[in-house]
Coordinates of C-alpha atoms in Angstrom, one line a residue:
M1 CA 3.4 14.6 -3.8
E2 CA 3.6 14.4 -7.8
F3 CA 0.6 15.1 -9.5
K4 CA 1.0 13.8 -13.9
M5 CA -1.0 13.3 -16.7
V6 CA 0.1 10.9 -18.9
G7 CA -1.9 10.8 -22.7
T8 CA -2.8 8.3 -25.0
A9 CA -2.0 7.3 -28.4
T10 CA -4.6 8.1 -31.1
G11 CA -6.1 4.9 -32.1
F12 CA -5.6 2.7 -29.2
S13 CA -8.4 4.0 -26.8
K14 CA -10.7 1.1 -26.9
N15 CA -7.2 -1.3 -25.8
V16 CA -6.2 1.0 -23.3
A17 CA -10.3 1.0 -21.8
S18 CA -10.5 -2.8 -21.8
R19 CA -6.8 -2.4 -20.1
K20 CA -7.9 -0.7 -17.4
F21 CA -11.0 -2.8 -16.5
F22 CA -8.5 -5.8 -15.7
A23 CA -6.4 -3.2 -14.1
L24 CA -8.9 -1.8 -11.9
A25 CA -9.4 -5.8 -11.0
V26 CA -5.9 -6.1 -9.6
T27 CA -6.0 -2.5 -7.6
A28 CA -9.1 -4.1 -5.7
S29 CA -7.1 -6.7 -4.8
L30 CA -4.3 -5.3 -3.9
V31 CA -6.4 -3.1 -1.4
L32 CA -7.8 -5.5 0.3
L33 CA -4.7 -6.6 1.5
G34 CA -5.2 -4.8 4.7
P35 CA -4.7 -5.8 7.8
L36 CA -5.6 -9.5 7.9
H37 CA -5.7 -9.6 11.3
A38 CA -8.6 -7.4 12.2
S39 CA -11.4 -9.5 14.0
A40 CA -15.2 -9.0 13.7
Q41 CA -15.2 -7.1 17.1
E42 CA -12.6 -4.3 15.9
K43 CA -15.2 -4.1 12.4
Q44 CA -18.0 -2.8 14.5
Y45 CA -16.0 -0.9 17.2
L46 CA -17.1 2.8 17.0
L47 CA -13.4 5.3 17.2
G48 CA -13.2 7.8 20.3
T49 CA -10.8 10.1 21.7
A50 CA -7.7 8.7 22.1
D51 CA -7.5 6.0 19.5
K52 CA -4.8 5.9 17.4
L53 CA -5.3 5.3 13.5
R54 CA -3.3 3.9 10.9
I55 CA -4.1 5.2 7.5
R56 CA -2.8 4.0 4.1
V57 CA -3.9 5.9 0.8
A58 CA -3.5 4.5 -2.9
E59 CA -4.4 5.6 -5.7
W60 CA -5.0 3.4 -9.2
Q61 CA -3.1 5.2 -12.4
P62 CA -5.0 3.8 -15.1
A63 CA -2.9 5.5 -17.7
D64 CA 0.3 3.9 -17.0
G65 CA -1.0 1.0 -14.7
T66 CA 0.7 2.2 -11.6
I67 CA -0.5 2.5 -7.8
R68 CA 0.1 6.0 -6.3
N69 CA 0.8 6.3 -2.5
W70 CA -0.2 9.3 -1.2
D71 CA 2.7 9.1 1.4
V72 CA 2.2 12.7 2.6
I73 CA -1.5 11.4 3.9
N74 CA -0.2 7.8 5.1
G75 CA 0.7 7.1 8.6
D76 CA -0.4 7.5 12.3
Y77 CA -2.8 9.8 13.4
S78 CA -4.5 10.0 17.3
V79 CA -8.3 10.9 17.3
G80 CA -8.2 14.3 19.5
V81 CA -10.4 15.6 22.5
S82 CA -12.9 16.8 19.7
G83 CA -13.2 13.4 18.6
S84 CA -11.4 14.5 14.6
L85 CA -8.6 13.9 12.9
S86 CA -6.3 16.3 11.3
L87 CA -5.2 15.4 8.0
P88 CA -3.0 16.9 5.5
F89 CA -5.5 18.8 2.8
I90 CA -8.5 17.8 4.3
G91 CA -8.0 19.1 7.6
Q92 CA -9.9 18.5 11.1
L93 CA -12.0 15.4 9.7
D94 CA -14.9 14.1 12.5
V95 CA -14.5 10.6 13.3
A96 CA -16.3 9.8 17.0
G97 CA -18.6 7.4 16.6
K98 CA -17.6 6.3 13.3
T99 CA -16.5 2.9 11.9
T100 CA -12.7 2.4 10.6
G101 CA -14.5 1.8 6.9
Q102 CA -16.8 4.4 7.0
V103 CA -13.7 6.8 7.8
G104 CA -11.5 5.1 5.1
E105 CA -14.7 6.0 2.6
E106 CA -14.7 9.4 3.5
I107 CA -11.0 10.0 3.2
G108 CA -11.1 8.8 -0.1
A109 CA -14.5 10.8 -1.3
Q110 CA -12.9 14.1 0.1
L111 CA -9.7 13.5 -1.8
Q112 CA -11.6 12.9 -4.9
S113 CA -13.9 15.8 -4.2
K114 CA -10.7 18.0 -3.6
F115 CA -8.2 17.3 -6.0
A116 CA -10.7 16.6 -8.7
L117 CA -9.6 13.1 -9.3
R118 CA -11.3 10.6 -12.0
N119 CA -10.6 7.5 -10.0
L120 CA -11.5 7.2 -5.8
P121 CA -8.2 7.0 -4.1
S122 CA -8.6 3.8 -1.7
A123 CA -8.4 4.8 2.1
S124 CA -7.0 2.1 4.3
V125 CA -7.7 3.0 8.4
E126 CA -7.0 0.2 10.9
I127 CA -6.5 0.5 14.8
A128 CA -3.0 1.1 15.0
Q129 CA -3.7 1.7 19.1
F130 CA -6.9 1.6 21.4
R131 CA -7.9 4.0 23.8
P132 CA -6.6 2.7 27.0
V133 CA -8.4 0.8 30.4
F134 CA -8.2 2.2 33.8
L135 CA -8.0 0.3 36.3
T136 CA -8.3 1.4 40.4
G137 CA -9.5 -0.1 43.6
D138 CA -7.6 -3.2 45.2
V139 CA -5.4 -4.3 42.4
Q140 CA -1.6 -4.2 42.4
T141 CA -0.5 -1.2 40.6
P142 CA -3.8 0.9 39.6
G143 CA -3.6 2.9 36.5
E144 CA -4.0 3.5 32.7
Y145 CA -3.4 0.3 30.3
P146 CA -3.4 -0.2 26.8
Y147 CA -6.7 -2.1 25.3
A148 CA -6.4 -4.7 23.1
P149 CA -9.4 -6.6 21.5
N150 CA -11.0 -9.8 23.5
V151 CA -9.4 -8.0 26.9
T152 CA -11.5 -9.4 29.7
V153 CA -11.9 -8.2 33.3
L154 CA -9.3 -11.1 34.1
K155 CA -6.7 -10.0 31.7
A156 CA -7.1 -6.4 32.4
V157 CA -6.9 -7.3 36.4
S158 CA -3.6 -9.6 35.8
L159 CA -2.0 -6.6 33.4
A160 CA -2.4 -4.6 36.9
G161 CA -0.4 -7.1 38.8
G162 CA -3.6 -8.8 39.9
L163 CA -5.0 -8.4 43.2
R164 CA -3.6 -6.4 45.5
R165 CA -2.7 -8.2 49.2
S166 CA -4.1 -6.8 52.3
D167 CA -1.8 -7.7 54.7
A168 CA 1.2 -9.8 55.0
G169 CA -0.3 -13.1 55.7
Q170 CA -2.0 -13.2 52.2
R171 CA 1.3 -13.4 50.3
F172 CA 1.5 -16.8 48.8
A173 CA -2.6 -16.2 48.1
R174 CA -1.9 -13.2 46.3
D175 CA 1.2 -14.8 44.2
F176 CA -1.6 -17.8 43.4
I177 CA -4.4 -15.0 42.2
N178 CA -1.3 -13.3 40.1
A179 CA 0.0 -16.9 38.5
R180 CA -3.6 -18.1 38.1
G181 CA -4.7 -14.7 35.6
D182 CA -0.9 -15.0 33.9
A183 CA -2.1 -18.6 33.1
A184 CA -5.7 -17.4 32.0
V185 CA -3.8 -15.3 29.7
Y186 CA -0.8 -17.5 28.6
D187 CA -4.1 -20.1 27.8
D188 CA -6.0 -18.1 25.8
Q189 CA -3.0 -16.8 23.8
R190 CA -1.8 -20.5 23.3
G191 CA -4.9 -21.7 21.8
R192 CA -5.2 -18.6 19.5
L193 CA -1.7 -19.5 18.2
L194 CA -2.2 -23.0 18.0
A195 CA -5.2 -22.4 16.1
R196 CA -3.2 -20.2 13.9
Q197 CA -0.6 -22.8 13.3
A198 CA -2.8 -25.5 12.4
R199 CA -4.4 -22.7 9.7
L200 CA -0.7 -21.6 8.3
Q201 CA 0.3 -25.7 8.1
A202 CA -2.9 -26.0 6.5
E203 CA -2.2 -23.1 3.9
V204 CA 1.4 -23.9 2.9
R205 CA -0.4 -27.9 2.5
G206 CA -2.7 -26.3 0.3
D207 CA -5.7 -27.9 2.0
T208 CA -8.9 -26.1 2.1
E209 CA -9.9 -26.6 5.8
I210 CA -8.1 -26.9 9.1
A211 CA -7.6 -30.4 10.4
K212 CA -9.0 -30.6 13.8
T213 CA -5.9 -32.4 15.6
P214 CA -6.3 -34.4 19.2
A215 CA -4.0 -31.1 20.3
L216 CA -7.2 -29.0 19.4
E217 CA -9.5 -30.7 20.7
K218 CA -8.1 -29.5 24.4
I219 CA -8.1 -26.0 23.9
L220 CA -11.4 -24.2 25.3
N221 CA -13.5 -22.6 22.5
I222 CA -11.5 -24.2 20.0
D223 CA -14.9 -25.2 17.6
A224 CA -15.0 -21.0 17.5
L225 CA -11.3 -20.3 16.7
L226 CA -11.2 -22.9 13.9
E227 CA -14.4 -21.1 12.6
S228 CA -12.3 -17.8 12.9
E229 CA -9.5 -19.1 11.2
N230 CA -11.0 -20.9 8.1
A231 CA -13.0 -17.6 7.3
L232 CA -9.4 -15.9 7.2
M233 CA -7.9 -18.7 5.2
K234 CA -10.8 -18.7 3.0
S235 CA -10.3 -14.9 2.5
R236 CA -6.7 -15.1 2.2
S237 CA -7.0 -17.7 -0.4
E238 CA -10.0 -16.4 -2.0
R239 CA -7.9 -12.9 -2.4
Y240 CA -5.0 -14.4 -3.9
T241 CA -6.4 -16.4 -6.3
L242 CA -8.2 -13.2 -7.9
Q243 CA -5.1 -11.3 -7.8
L244 CA -3.8 -14.6 -10.0
K245 CA -6.6 -14.6 -12.3
A246 CA -6.2 -10.7 -12.7
L247 CA -2.5 -10.9 -13.7
T248 CA -3.7 -13.8 -15.9
D249 CA -6.3 -12.2 -17.8
L250 CA -4.1 -8.8 -17.8
R251 CA -1.7 -10.7 -19.8
Q252 CA -4.3 -12.4 -22.2
L253 CA -5.5 -9.1 -22.8
L254 CA -2.2 -7.5 -24.0
E255 CA -1.2 -10.8 -26.2
T256 CA -4.7 -10.4 -28.0
E257 CA -3.9 -6.5 -28.3
V258 CA -0.6 -7.6 -29.7
E259 CA -2.1 -10.0 -32.2
S260 CA -4.5 -7.1 -33.3
L261 CA -1.4 -4.7 -33.8
Q262 CA 0.1 -7.5 -35.8
K263 CA -2.4 -7.9 -38.0
K264 CA -2.7 -3.8 -38.4
S265 CA 0.8 -3.6 -39.0
E266 CA 0.0 -5.9 -42.0
T267 CA -2.6 -4.0 -43.2
Q268 CA -0.7 -0.8 -43.0
N269 CA 2.4 -2.2 -44.7
R270 CA 0.4 -3.3 -47.7
Q271 CA -1.1 0.4 -47.6
L272 CA 2.8 1.4 -47.5
Q273 CA 3.6 -1.0 -50.5
L274 CA 0.7 0.5 -52.6
A275 CA 1.7 4.2 -51.5
N276 CA 5.4 3.3 -52.9
E277 CA 3.8 2.2 -56.1
D278 CA 2.0 5.3 -56.7
K279 CA 4.2 7.2 -55.7
E280 CA 6.9 5.3 -58.1
K281 CA 4.1 5.8 -61.0
V282 CA 3.9 9.4 -60.4
N283 CA 8.0 9.9 -60.2
R284 CA 8.0 8.6 -64.0
L285 CA 4.8 10.7 -64.9
N286 CA 6.4 13.8 -63.3
E287 CA 9.8 12.9 -65.2
Q288 CA 8.0 12.7 -68.6
G289 CA 6.3 15.8 -67.7
L290 CA 2.9 14.9 -67.9
A291 CA 2.4 15.1 -63.5
L292 CA 2.0 17.9 -61.4
A293 CA 4.8 18.6 -58.8
Q294 CA 1.7 18.7 -56.1
R295 CA 0.5 15.1 -57.0
R296 CA 4.3 14.5 -56.3
I297 CA 3.9 15.8 -53.3
S298 CA 1.1 14.2 -52.2
A299 CA 2.2 11.0 -53.2
E300 CA 5.4 11.3 -51.2
E301 CA 3.4 12.4 -48.1
R302 CA 1.1 9.6 -48.0
A303 CA 3.9 7.3 -48.2
A304 CA 5.3 9.0 -45.4
E305 CA 2.6 9.2 -43.0
V306 CA 1.4 5.4 -43.7
E307 CA 5.2 4.7 -42.5
S308 CA 4.6 6.7 -39.4
T309 CA 1.6 5.0 -38.5
L310 CA 3.5 2.0 -39.1
L311 CA 6.1 2.7 -36.4
D312 CA 3.8 3.7 -34.3
I313 CA 2.3 0.5 -34.5
D314 CA 5.6 -1.3 -34.1
T315 CA 6.1 0.9 -31.3
S316 CA 3.1 0.1 -29.2
S317 CA 3.4 -3.7 -29.9
L318 CA 6.8 -3.4 -28.2
R319 CA 5.2 -1.6 -25.4
A320 CA 2.6 -4.5 -25.0
K321 CA 5.0 -7.1 -25.0
Q322 CA 7.3 -5.7 -22.3
D323 CA 4.0 -5.6 -20.4
I324 CA 3.1 -9.3 -21.0
N325 CA 6.7 -9.8 -19.7
K326 CA 6.2 -7.5 -16.2
A327 CA 2.4 -9.5 -15.8
M328 CA 4.4 -12.7 -15.9
Q329 CA 7.0 -11.7 -13.7
D330 CA 4.1 -10.1 -11.1
E331 CA 2.6 -13.8 -11.1
I332 CA 5.9 -15.3 -10.6
N333 CA 6.4 -13.3 -7.9
L334 CA 2.9 -13.2 -6.3
R335 CA 3.2 -17.1 -6.1
N336 CA 6.4 -16.9 -4.6
D337 CA 5.8 -14.2 -1.9
W338 CA 2.4 -16.0 -1.0
V339 CA 4.4 -19.8 -0.2
A340 CA 7.2 -17.4 1.4
Q341 CA 5.1 -15.5 3.6
R342 CA 3.2 -18.5 4.6
S343 CA 6.3 -19.9 6.1
K344 CA 7.7 -16.8 8.1
E345 CA 4.7 -16.1 9.6
L346 CA 4.8 -20.0 10.8
Q347 CA 8.3 -20.0 11.9
D348 CA 7.4 -16.5 13.8
T349 CA 4.4 -18.5 15.3
E350 CA 6.0 -21.8 16.1
A351 CA 8.6 -19.6 18.2
E352 CA 5.7 -17.6 19.8
L353 CA 4.4 -20.7 21.2
Q354 CA 7.8 -21.4 22.3
K355 CA 8.1 -18.4 24.5
L356 CA 4.5 -19.0 25.4
N357 CA 4.8 -22.5 26.8
L358 CA 7.7 -21.2 28.5
Q359 CA 6.1 -18.7 30.1
L360 CA 2.4 -21.0 31.3
G361 CA 5.3 -23.5 32.6
T362 CA 6.6 -20.9 34.9
S363 CA 3.0 -19.6 35.7
R364 CA 1.5 -23.2 36.5
E365 CA 4.9 -24.1 38.3
L366 CA 3.9 -20.2 40.6
M367 CA 0.5 -21.7 40.9
S368 CA 1.8 -24.8 42.6
E369 CA 4.4 -23.4 44.7
A370 CA 1.6 -21.0 46.5
L371 CA -0.5 -24.0 46.7
A372 CA 1.9 -25.8 48.3
Q373 CA 3.6 -23.1 51.0
S374 CA -0.2 -21.7 52.0
A375 CA -3.7 -23.6 52.4
E376 CA -5.0 -20.3 52.0
A377 CA -4.2 -19.8 48.5
I378 CA -7.0 -22.7 47.7
R379 CA -9.8 -20.5 49.0
F380 CA -9.1 -18.0 45.6
D381 CA -11.2 -20.7 43.3
P382 CA -12.3 -19.8 40.2
T383 CA -15.8 -20.2 41.6
G384 CA -15.3 -17.5 43.9
K385 CA -16.9 -19.5 46.8
S386 CA -14.1 -19.0 49.5
A387 CA -13.9 -15.2 48.1
S388 CA -15.5 -11.7 48.0
I389 CA -14.0 -10.1 44.9
T390 CA -16.4 -7.3 42.9
Y391 CA -16.0 -5.7 40.1
V392 CA -17.5 -2.5 38.5
I393 CA -17.2 -1.0 34.9
V394 CA -17.7 2.8 34.4
R395 CA -18.5 2.9 31.4
E396 CA -19.2 6.3 29.0
E397 CA -22.4 5.9 26.9
G398 CA -24.2 8.7 25.1
G399 CA -22.2 11.5 27.0
Q400 CA -23.2 10.2 30.5
S401 CA -21.1 7.5 32.8
K402 CA -22.5 4.5 34.2
E403 CA -21.8 1.4 36.6
I404 CA -22.3 -1.9 35.5
K405 CA -21.6 -5.3 37.3
A406 CA -19.1 -7.5 36.2
D407 CA -17.2 -10.3 36.6
E408 CA -13.6 -12.0 35.5
T409 CA -15.3 -13.0 32.1
T410 CA -17.5 -10.0 31.3
P411 CA -15.4 -8.2 28.0
V412 CA -14.0 -4.8 28.5
Q413 CA -14.2 -1.8 25.8
P414 CA -11.6 1.0 25.4
G415 CA -12.2 3.8 28.2
D416 CA -13.4 1.7 30.6
V417 CA -12.5 2.5 34.2
I418 CA -12.3 -1.3 36.2
K419 CA -13.2 -0.6 39.7
V420 CA -11.8 -3.7 41.8
S421 CA -12.7 -4.3 45.4
S422 CA -11.9 -7.8 47.7
D423 CA -12.6 -9.5 50.6
V424 CA -11.1 -12.7 51.9
L425 CA -13.5 -14.7 53.5
M426 CA -11.6 -16.4 56.7
Q427 CA -12.7 -19.7 57.9

């Protein structure tokens, strides 16, 4: 990691301070480009052992208007059994029971303190992988499974292959349950993808709200999904607008600086003219023996000093013009990237939808086949009136384990142990 000191030209500290203010606005908006897909649940999520975090640290360099990436710290880290992270320069950092935002603030504060940095580094911390959940009991494949936000008991059981078959006579019933569980997962994913697709289409069109089409009306919890997507679209639009405004303000500031330097150059040119005239007079007097050599040297030094100052002003003006061109190019790139990213996300979403529709169709065909082959399969209806299925979640809270009665819709948290027991009520 490279550390460097960048000096500023004498006489331009006010302009540099003004440029720093607007440059910080650009940095703030860039740092906000952290993960856009984080859910409300993740924002309130408290870290624990076995969580894997992705950490990115960046620092604004006001002297040259760039952003330094702390590559030596950037990367993925796992929370150890002691509830801490081991980070370069920082060492052991206790993160258990904290949110990702709190961890990011602490990383930035510690780096600033250890390296005596003038500006606080911006640390972005996101959850790369949650600690797993565990399934045991009457499931097809007991064991450890990766956790994902918004997982319910039914989805977790589906990951484990559904309920375990008690005997050979229940093969079709088990197939029906597995297919029904897969279809529920696919339906949920499809609803979210359709809501995301509607949001991306609205962004591409430049709309301020997501249009609620007849296809979206059929989706369960569509109002909540659209509300979340609308909030995300508004947040992304505000960040994009803020970045454009910051670049525009920076360009205007630089243009004002160029104008100021031009006026200063005109003043220096007049001073140089006067200095040269004075030098010529002194030279004539010196040739006539009426002026001292010291006065001649002084006049020449003054003229040289004015010429040097004028050269510095011209250099600063050229540098500011280069910065203006860069700001204009950054603005063009930002606009192009915005459109390209929305289009790419829309293409990926449509591809995921196509794949998911095929999976959903297959699951529904399997459910229909199971019902056609075995009358017992229909006893496993969503109401639970024809089957006795019991779910118990064992959860660690405050250092102690407690059992929680659950059903198929109960949300699962990372680290939970789900005990499943099922009894078929034969009629």
